[in-house]
Tab-separated table of C-alpha atoms in Angstrom:
chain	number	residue	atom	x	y	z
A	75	UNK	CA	17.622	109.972	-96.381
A	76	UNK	CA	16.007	113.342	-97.484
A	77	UNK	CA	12.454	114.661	-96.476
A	78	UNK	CA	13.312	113.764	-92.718
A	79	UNK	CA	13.292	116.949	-90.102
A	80	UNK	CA	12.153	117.474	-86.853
A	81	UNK	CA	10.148	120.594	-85.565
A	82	UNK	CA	9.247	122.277	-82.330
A	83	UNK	CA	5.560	123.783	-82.352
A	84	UNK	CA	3.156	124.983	-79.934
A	85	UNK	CA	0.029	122.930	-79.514
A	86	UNK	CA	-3.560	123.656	-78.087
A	87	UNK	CA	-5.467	120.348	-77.294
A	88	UNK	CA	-8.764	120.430	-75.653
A	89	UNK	CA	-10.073	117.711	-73.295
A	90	UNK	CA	-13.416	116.559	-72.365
A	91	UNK	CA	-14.299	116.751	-68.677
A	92	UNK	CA	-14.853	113.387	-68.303
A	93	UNK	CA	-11.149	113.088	-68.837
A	94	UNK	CA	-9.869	115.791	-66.420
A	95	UNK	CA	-8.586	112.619	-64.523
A	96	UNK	CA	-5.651	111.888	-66.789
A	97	UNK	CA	-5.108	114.542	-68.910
A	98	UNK	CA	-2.040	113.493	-70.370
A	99	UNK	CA	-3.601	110.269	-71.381
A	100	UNK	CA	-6.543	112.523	-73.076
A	101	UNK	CA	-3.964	114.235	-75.135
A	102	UNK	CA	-2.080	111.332	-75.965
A	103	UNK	CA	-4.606	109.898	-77.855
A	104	UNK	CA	-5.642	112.999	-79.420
A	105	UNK	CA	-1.958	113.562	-81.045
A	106	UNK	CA	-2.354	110.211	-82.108
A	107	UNK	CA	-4.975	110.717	-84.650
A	108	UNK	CA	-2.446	112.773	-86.341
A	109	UNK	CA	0.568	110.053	-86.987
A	110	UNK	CA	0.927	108.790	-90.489
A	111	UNK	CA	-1.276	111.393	-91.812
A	112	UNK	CA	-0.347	114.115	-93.941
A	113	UNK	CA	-1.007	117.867	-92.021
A	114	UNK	CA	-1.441	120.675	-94.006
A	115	UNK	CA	-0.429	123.171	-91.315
A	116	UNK	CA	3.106	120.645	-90.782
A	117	UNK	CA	3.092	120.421	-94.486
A	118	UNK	CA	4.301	116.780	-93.583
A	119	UNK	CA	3.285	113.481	-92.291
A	120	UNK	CA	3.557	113.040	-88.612
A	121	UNK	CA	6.168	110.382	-87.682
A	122	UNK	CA	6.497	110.666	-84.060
A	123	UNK	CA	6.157	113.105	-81.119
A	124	UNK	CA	6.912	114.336	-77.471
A	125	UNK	CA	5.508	116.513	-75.654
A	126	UNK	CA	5.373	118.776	-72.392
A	127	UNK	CA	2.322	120.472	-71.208
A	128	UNK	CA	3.080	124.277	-70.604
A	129	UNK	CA	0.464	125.197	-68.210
A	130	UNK	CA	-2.620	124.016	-66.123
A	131	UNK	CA	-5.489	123.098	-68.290
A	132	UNK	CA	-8.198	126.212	-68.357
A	133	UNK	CA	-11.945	125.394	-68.468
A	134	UNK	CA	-13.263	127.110	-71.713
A	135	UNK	CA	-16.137	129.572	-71.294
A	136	UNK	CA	-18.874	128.243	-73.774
A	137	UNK	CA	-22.077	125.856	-73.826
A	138	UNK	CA	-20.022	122.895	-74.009
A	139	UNK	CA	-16.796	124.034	-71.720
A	140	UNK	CA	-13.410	121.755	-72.427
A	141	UNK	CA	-10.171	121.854	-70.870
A	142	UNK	CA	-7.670	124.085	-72.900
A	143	UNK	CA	-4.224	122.380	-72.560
A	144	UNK	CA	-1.332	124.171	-74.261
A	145	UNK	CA	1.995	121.843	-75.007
A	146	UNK	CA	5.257	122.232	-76.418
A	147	UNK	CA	6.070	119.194	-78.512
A	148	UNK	CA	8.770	118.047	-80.817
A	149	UNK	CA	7.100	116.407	-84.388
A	150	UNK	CA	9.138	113.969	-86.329
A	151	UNK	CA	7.626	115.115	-90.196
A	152	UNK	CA	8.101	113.345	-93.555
A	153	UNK	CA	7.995	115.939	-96.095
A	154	UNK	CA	9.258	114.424	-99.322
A	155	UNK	CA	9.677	117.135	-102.215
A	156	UNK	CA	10.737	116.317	-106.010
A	157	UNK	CA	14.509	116.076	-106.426
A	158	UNK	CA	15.008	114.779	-102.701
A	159	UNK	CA	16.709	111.312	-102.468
A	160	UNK	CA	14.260	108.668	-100.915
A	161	UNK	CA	15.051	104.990	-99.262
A	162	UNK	CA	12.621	102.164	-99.295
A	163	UNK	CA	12.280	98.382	-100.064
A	164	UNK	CA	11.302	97.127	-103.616
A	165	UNK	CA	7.902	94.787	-103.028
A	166	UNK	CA	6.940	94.015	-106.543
A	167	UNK	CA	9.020	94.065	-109.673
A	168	UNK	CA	7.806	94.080	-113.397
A	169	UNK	CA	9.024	94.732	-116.643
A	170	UNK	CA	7.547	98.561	-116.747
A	171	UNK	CA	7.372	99.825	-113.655
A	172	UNK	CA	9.160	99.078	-109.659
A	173	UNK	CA	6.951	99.316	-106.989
A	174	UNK	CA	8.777	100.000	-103.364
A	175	UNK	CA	7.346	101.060	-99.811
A	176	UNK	CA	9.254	104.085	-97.729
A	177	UNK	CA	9.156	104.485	-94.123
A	178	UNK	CA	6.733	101.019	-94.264
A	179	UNK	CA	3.678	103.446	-95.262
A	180	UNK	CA	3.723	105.381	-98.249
A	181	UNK	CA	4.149	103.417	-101.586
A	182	UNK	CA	6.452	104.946	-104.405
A	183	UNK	CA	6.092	103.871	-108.447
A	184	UNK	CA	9.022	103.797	-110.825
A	185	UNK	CA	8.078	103.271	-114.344
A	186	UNK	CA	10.264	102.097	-117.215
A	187	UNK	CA	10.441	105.172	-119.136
A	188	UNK	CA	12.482	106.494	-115.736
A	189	UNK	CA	14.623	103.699	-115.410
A	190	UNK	CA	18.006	104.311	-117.506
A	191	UNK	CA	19.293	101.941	-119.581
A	192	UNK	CA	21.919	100.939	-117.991
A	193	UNK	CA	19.318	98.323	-116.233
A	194	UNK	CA	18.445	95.320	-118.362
A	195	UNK	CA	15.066	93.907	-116.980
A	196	UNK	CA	15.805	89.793	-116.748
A	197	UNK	CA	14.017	86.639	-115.010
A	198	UNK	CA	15.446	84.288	-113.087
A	199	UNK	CA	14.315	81.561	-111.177
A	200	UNK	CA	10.882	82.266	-111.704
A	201	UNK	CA	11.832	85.907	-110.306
A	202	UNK	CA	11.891	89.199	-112.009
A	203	UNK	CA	15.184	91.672	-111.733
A	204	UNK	CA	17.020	94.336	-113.168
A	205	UNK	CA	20.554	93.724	-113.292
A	206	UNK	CA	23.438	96.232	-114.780
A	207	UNK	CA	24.612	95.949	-117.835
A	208	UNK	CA	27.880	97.347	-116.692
A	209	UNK	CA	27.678	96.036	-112.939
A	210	UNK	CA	26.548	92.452	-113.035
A	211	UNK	CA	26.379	92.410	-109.283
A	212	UNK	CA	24.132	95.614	-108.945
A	213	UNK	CA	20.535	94.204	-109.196
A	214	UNK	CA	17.016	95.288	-108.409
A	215	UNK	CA	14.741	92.273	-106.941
A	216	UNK	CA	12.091	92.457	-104.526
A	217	UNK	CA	13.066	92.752	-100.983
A	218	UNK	CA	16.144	95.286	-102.415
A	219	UNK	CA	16.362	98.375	-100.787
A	220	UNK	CA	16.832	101.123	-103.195
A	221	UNK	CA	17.511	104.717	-103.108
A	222	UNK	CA	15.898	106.864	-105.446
A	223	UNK	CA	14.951	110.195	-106.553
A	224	UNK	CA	11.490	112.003	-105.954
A	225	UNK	CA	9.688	113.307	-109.484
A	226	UNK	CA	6.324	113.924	-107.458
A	227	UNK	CA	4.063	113.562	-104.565
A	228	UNK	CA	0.567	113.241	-104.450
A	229	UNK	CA	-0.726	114.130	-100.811
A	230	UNK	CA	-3.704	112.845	-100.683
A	231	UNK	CA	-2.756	109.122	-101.254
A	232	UNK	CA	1.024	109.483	-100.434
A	233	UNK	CA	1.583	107.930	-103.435
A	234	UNK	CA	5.026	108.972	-104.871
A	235	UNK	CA	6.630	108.808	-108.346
A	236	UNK	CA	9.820	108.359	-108.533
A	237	UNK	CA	13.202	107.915	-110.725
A	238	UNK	CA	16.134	105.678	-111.050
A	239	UNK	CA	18.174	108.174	-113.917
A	240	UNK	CA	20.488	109.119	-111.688
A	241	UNK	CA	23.982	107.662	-111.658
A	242	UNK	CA	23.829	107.745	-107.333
A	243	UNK	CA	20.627	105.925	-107.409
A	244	UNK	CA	20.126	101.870	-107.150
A	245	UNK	CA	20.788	99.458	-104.599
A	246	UNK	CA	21.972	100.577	-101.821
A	247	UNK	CA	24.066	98.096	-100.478
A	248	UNK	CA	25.656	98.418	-104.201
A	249	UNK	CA	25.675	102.037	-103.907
A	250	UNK	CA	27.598	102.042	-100.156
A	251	UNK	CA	30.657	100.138	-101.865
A	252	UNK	CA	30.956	101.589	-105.291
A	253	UNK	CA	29.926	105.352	-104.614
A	254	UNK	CA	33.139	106.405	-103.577
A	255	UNK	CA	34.709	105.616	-106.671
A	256	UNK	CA	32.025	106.778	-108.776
A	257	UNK	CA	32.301	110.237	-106.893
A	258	UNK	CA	36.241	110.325	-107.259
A	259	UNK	CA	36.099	109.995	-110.738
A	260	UNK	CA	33.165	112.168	-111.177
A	261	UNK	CA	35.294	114.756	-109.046
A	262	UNK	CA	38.663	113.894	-111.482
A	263	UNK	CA	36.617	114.495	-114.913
A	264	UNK	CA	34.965	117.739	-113.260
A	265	UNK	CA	38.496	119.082	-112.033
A	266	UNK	CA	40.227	118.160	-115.307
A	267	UNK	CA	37.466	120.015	-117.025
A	268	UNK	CA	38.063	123.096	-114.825
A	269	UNK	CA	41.632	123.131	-115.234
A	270	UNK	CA	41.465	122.534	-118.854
A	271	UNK	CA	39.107	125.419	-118.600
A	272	UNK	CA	41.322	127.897	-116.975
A	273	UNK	CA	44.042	126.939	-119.116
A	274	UNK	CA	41.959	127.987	-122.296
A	275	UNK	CA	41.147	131.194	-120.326
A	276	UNK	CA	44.693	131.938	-119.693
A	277	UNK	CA	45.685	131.304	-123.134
A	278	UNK	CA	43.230	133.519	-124.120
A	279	UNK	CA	44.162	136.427	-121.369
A	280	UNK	CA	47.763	135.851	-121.923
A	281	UNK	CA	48.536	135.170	-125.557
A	282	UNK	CA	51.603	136.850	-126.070
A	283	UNK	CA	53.332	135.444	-123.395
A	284	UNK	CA	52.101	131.843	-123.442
A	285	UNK	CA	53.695	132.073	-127.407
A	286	UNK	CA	56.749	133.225	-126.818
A	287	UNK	CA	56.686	130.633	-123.653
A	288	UNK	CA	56.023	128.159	-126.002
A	289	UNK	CA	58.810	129.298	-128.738
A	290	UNK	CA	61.422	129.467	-126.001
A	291	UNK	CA	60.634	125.763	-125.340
A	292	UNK	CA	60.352	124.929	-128.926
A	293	UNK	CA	64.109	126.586	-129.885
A	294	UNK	CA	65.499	124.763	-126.763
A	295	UNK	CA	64.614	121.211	-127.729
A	296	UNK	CA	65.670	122.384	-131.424
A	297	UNK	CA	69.211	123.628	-130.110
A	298	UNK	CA	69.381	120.584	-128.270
A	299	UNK	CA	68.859	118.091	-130.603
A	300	UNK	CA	71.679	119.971	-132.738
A	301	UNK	CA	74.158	119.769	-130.067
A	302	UNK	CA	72.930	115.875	-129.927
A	303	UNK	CA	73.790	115.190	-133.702
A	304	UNK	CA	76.813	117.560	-133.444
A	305	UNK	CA	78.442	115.616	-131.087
A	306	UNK	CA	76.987	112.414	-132.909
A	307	UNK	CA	78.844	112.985	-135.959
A	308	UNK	CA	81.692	114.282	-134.074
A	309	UNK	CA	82.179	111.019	-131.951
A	310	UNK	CA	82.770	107.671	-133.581
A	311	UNK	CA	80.624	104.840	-133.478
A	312	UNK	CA	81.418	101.523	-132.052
A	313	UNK	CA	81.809	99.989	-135.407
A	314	UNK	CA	84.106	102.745	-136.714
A	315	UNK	CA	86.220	102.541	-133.667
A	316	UNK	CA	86.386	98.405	-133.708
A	317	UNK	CA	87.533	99.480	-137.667
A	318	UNK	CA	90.045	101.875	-136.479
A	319	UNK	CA	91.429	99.299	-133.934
A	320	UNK	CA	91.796	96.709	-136.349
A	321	UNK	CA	93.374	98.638	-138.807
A	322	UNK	CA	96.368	99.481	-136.231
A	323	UNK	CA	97.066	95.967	-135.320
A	324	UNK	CA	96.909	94.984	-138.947
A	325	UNK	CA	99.761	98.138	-139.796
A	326	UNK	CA	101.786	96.539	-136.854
A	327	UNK	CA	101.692	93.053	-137.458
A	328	UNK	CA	102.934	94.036	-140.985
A	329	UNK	CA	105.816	96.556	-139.982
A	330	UNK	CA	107.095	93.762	-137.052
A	331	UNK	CA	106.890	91.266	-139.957
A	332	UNK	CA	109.278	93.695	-142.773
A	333	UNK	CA	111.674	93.977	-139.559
A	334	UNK	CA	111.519	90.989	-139.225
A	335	UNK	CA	112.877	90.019	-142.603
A	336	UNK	CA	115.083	92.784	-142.543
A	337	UNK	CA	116.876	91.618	-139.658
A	338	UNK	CA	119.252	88.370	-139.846
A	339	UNK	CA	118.442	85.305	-138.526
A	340	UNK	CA	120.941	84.082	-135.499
A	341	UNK	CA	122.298	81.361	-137.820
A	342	UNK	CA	123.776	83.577	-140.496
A	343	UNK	CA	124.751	86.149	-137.705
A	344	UNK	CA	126.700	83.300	-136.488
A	345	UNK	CA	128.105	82.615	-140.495
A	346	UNK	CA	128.803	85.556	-140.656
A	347	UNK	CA	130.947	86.163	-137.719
A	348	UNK	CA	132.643	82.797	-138.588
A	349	UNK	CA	133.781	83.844	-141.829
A	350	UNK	CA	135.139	87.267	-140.811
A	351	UNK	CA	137.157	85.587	-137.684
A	352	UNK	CA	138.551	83.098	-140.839
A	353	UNK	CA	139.434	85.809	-143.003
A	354	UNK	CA	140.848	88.168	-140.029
A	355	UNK	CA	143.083	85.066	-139.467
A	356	UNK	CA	144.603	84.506	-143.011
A	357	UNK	CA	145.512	88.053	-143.245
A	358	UNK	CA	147.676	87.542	-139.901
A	359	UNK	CA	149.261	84.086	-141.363
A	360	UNK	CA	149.843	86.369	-144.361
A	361	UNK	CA	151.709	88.586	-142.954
A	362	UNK	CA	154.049	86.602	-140.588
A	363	UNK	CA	154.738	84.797	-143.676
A	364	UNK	CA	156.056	87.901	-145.135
């Protein structure tokens, strides 16, 4: 939590006679009156404290002489300033304003008007909440401790006005899970944005050479695709070469059939060879005859 810091000061306490017996005690209770108090010369609200006394108490020289004890102590200050980040616990809950308590002290207002919208005011169970429209598990009840962000201060009262507009304010038990996500996309959209920037820049710097870049890339892909339909059109398709298969047999099956015609059977290769033994034979009887 902001507004939190711890200083190192040089005190000068004076002490009654009476209580020259325990002076530590005596100043003790005089640094007490300061706690939970705002200080002008801290420009804060005193927390806590130690302390070491530097020297021996001196008597004072006057009509009323006190012990002068100098210390070196160590203040714990609350200095809240506008745009710090504040934790406290929500006590009361309406629809146009939050009301929360930091450090169990000093009270802090959050009216509607600085609530975004992304909080839908609701009741339930007889008890009022804001609940996230986008986040139905991020709500804002009383006894929810909430971080938000500081608009003013009023000193005087320690009465603080605060503001829930910001995306990394809320719940913070909500806030512990989700705000690393949030963050890494915040951190993506801003980096995208700076390289998309830079790239404008450079195209901008560099026009020349991003175009003919881009060309060369362009006329690439173009002679590319060619080559692709090229050897497309050069190349059969499946169907064409299933065509061109069946075409072949077809031409095949018909010359093996005209061969096939052509050629005797074995039965009149047979009558044939019959009849030319029968006529080879009368021409012998023929001529023994003779």
């Amino acid at each position: 939590m902001d507004g939190l810091n711890v200083s190192d000061v040089n005190l000068q306490v004076q002490v009654h006679p009476s209580r020259s017996n325990n002076v530590r005690k005596a100043v003790l209770r005089e640094l007490s009156s300061l706690l939970l108090r705002f200080n002008e010369k801290f420009q804060g609200v005193v927390l806590a404290y130690e302390f070491n006394i530097d020297k021996v108490p001196d008597i004072l020289p006057s009509m009323h002489p006190y012990l002068y004890v100098r210390l070196k102590a160590k203040l714990l200050l609350f200095s809240p300033k506008p745009d710090m980040l504040l934790e406290g616990k929500v006590v009361k809950v309406r629809q146009e304003s939050i009301h929360v308590i930091i450090l169990g002290f000093s009270s802090a207002i959050i009216t509607d008007k600085d609530i975004r919208e992304e909080f839908q005011y609701k009741t339930k169970h007889g008890k009022d909440l804001f609940v996230s429209r986008s986040h139905k598990r991020h709500v804002i009840k009383a006894g929810t401790m909430i971080r938000l962000l500081v608009k003013s201060v009023d000193e005087e009262t320690l009465c603080i006005s605060g503001s829930l507009l910001p995306a990394h304010t809320g719940s913070i038990l909500w806030l512990d899970k989700h705000v690393e996500n949030v963050s890494l996309t915040d951190g993506i959209c801003r980096s995208n944005k700076r390289r998309r920037g830079n790239e404008e820049e450079s195209v901008m710097q560099e026009p020349s050479r991003t175009s003919a870049e881009a060309y060369s890339i362009v006329d690439h892909y173009i002679k590319k695709s060619k080559k692709h339909r090229e050897s497309a059109t050069q190349k059969p398709s499946r169907s064409e070469a299933y065509s061109a298969i069946s075409d072949h047999s077809i031409k095949k099956s018909k010359k093996h059939r005209e061969s096939a015609m052509q050629e005797p059977s074995r039965s009149e290769a047979y009558s044939a060879i019959s009849d030319n033994s029968i006529k080879k034979s009368k021409k012998h009887k023929t001529r023994e005859e003779s």
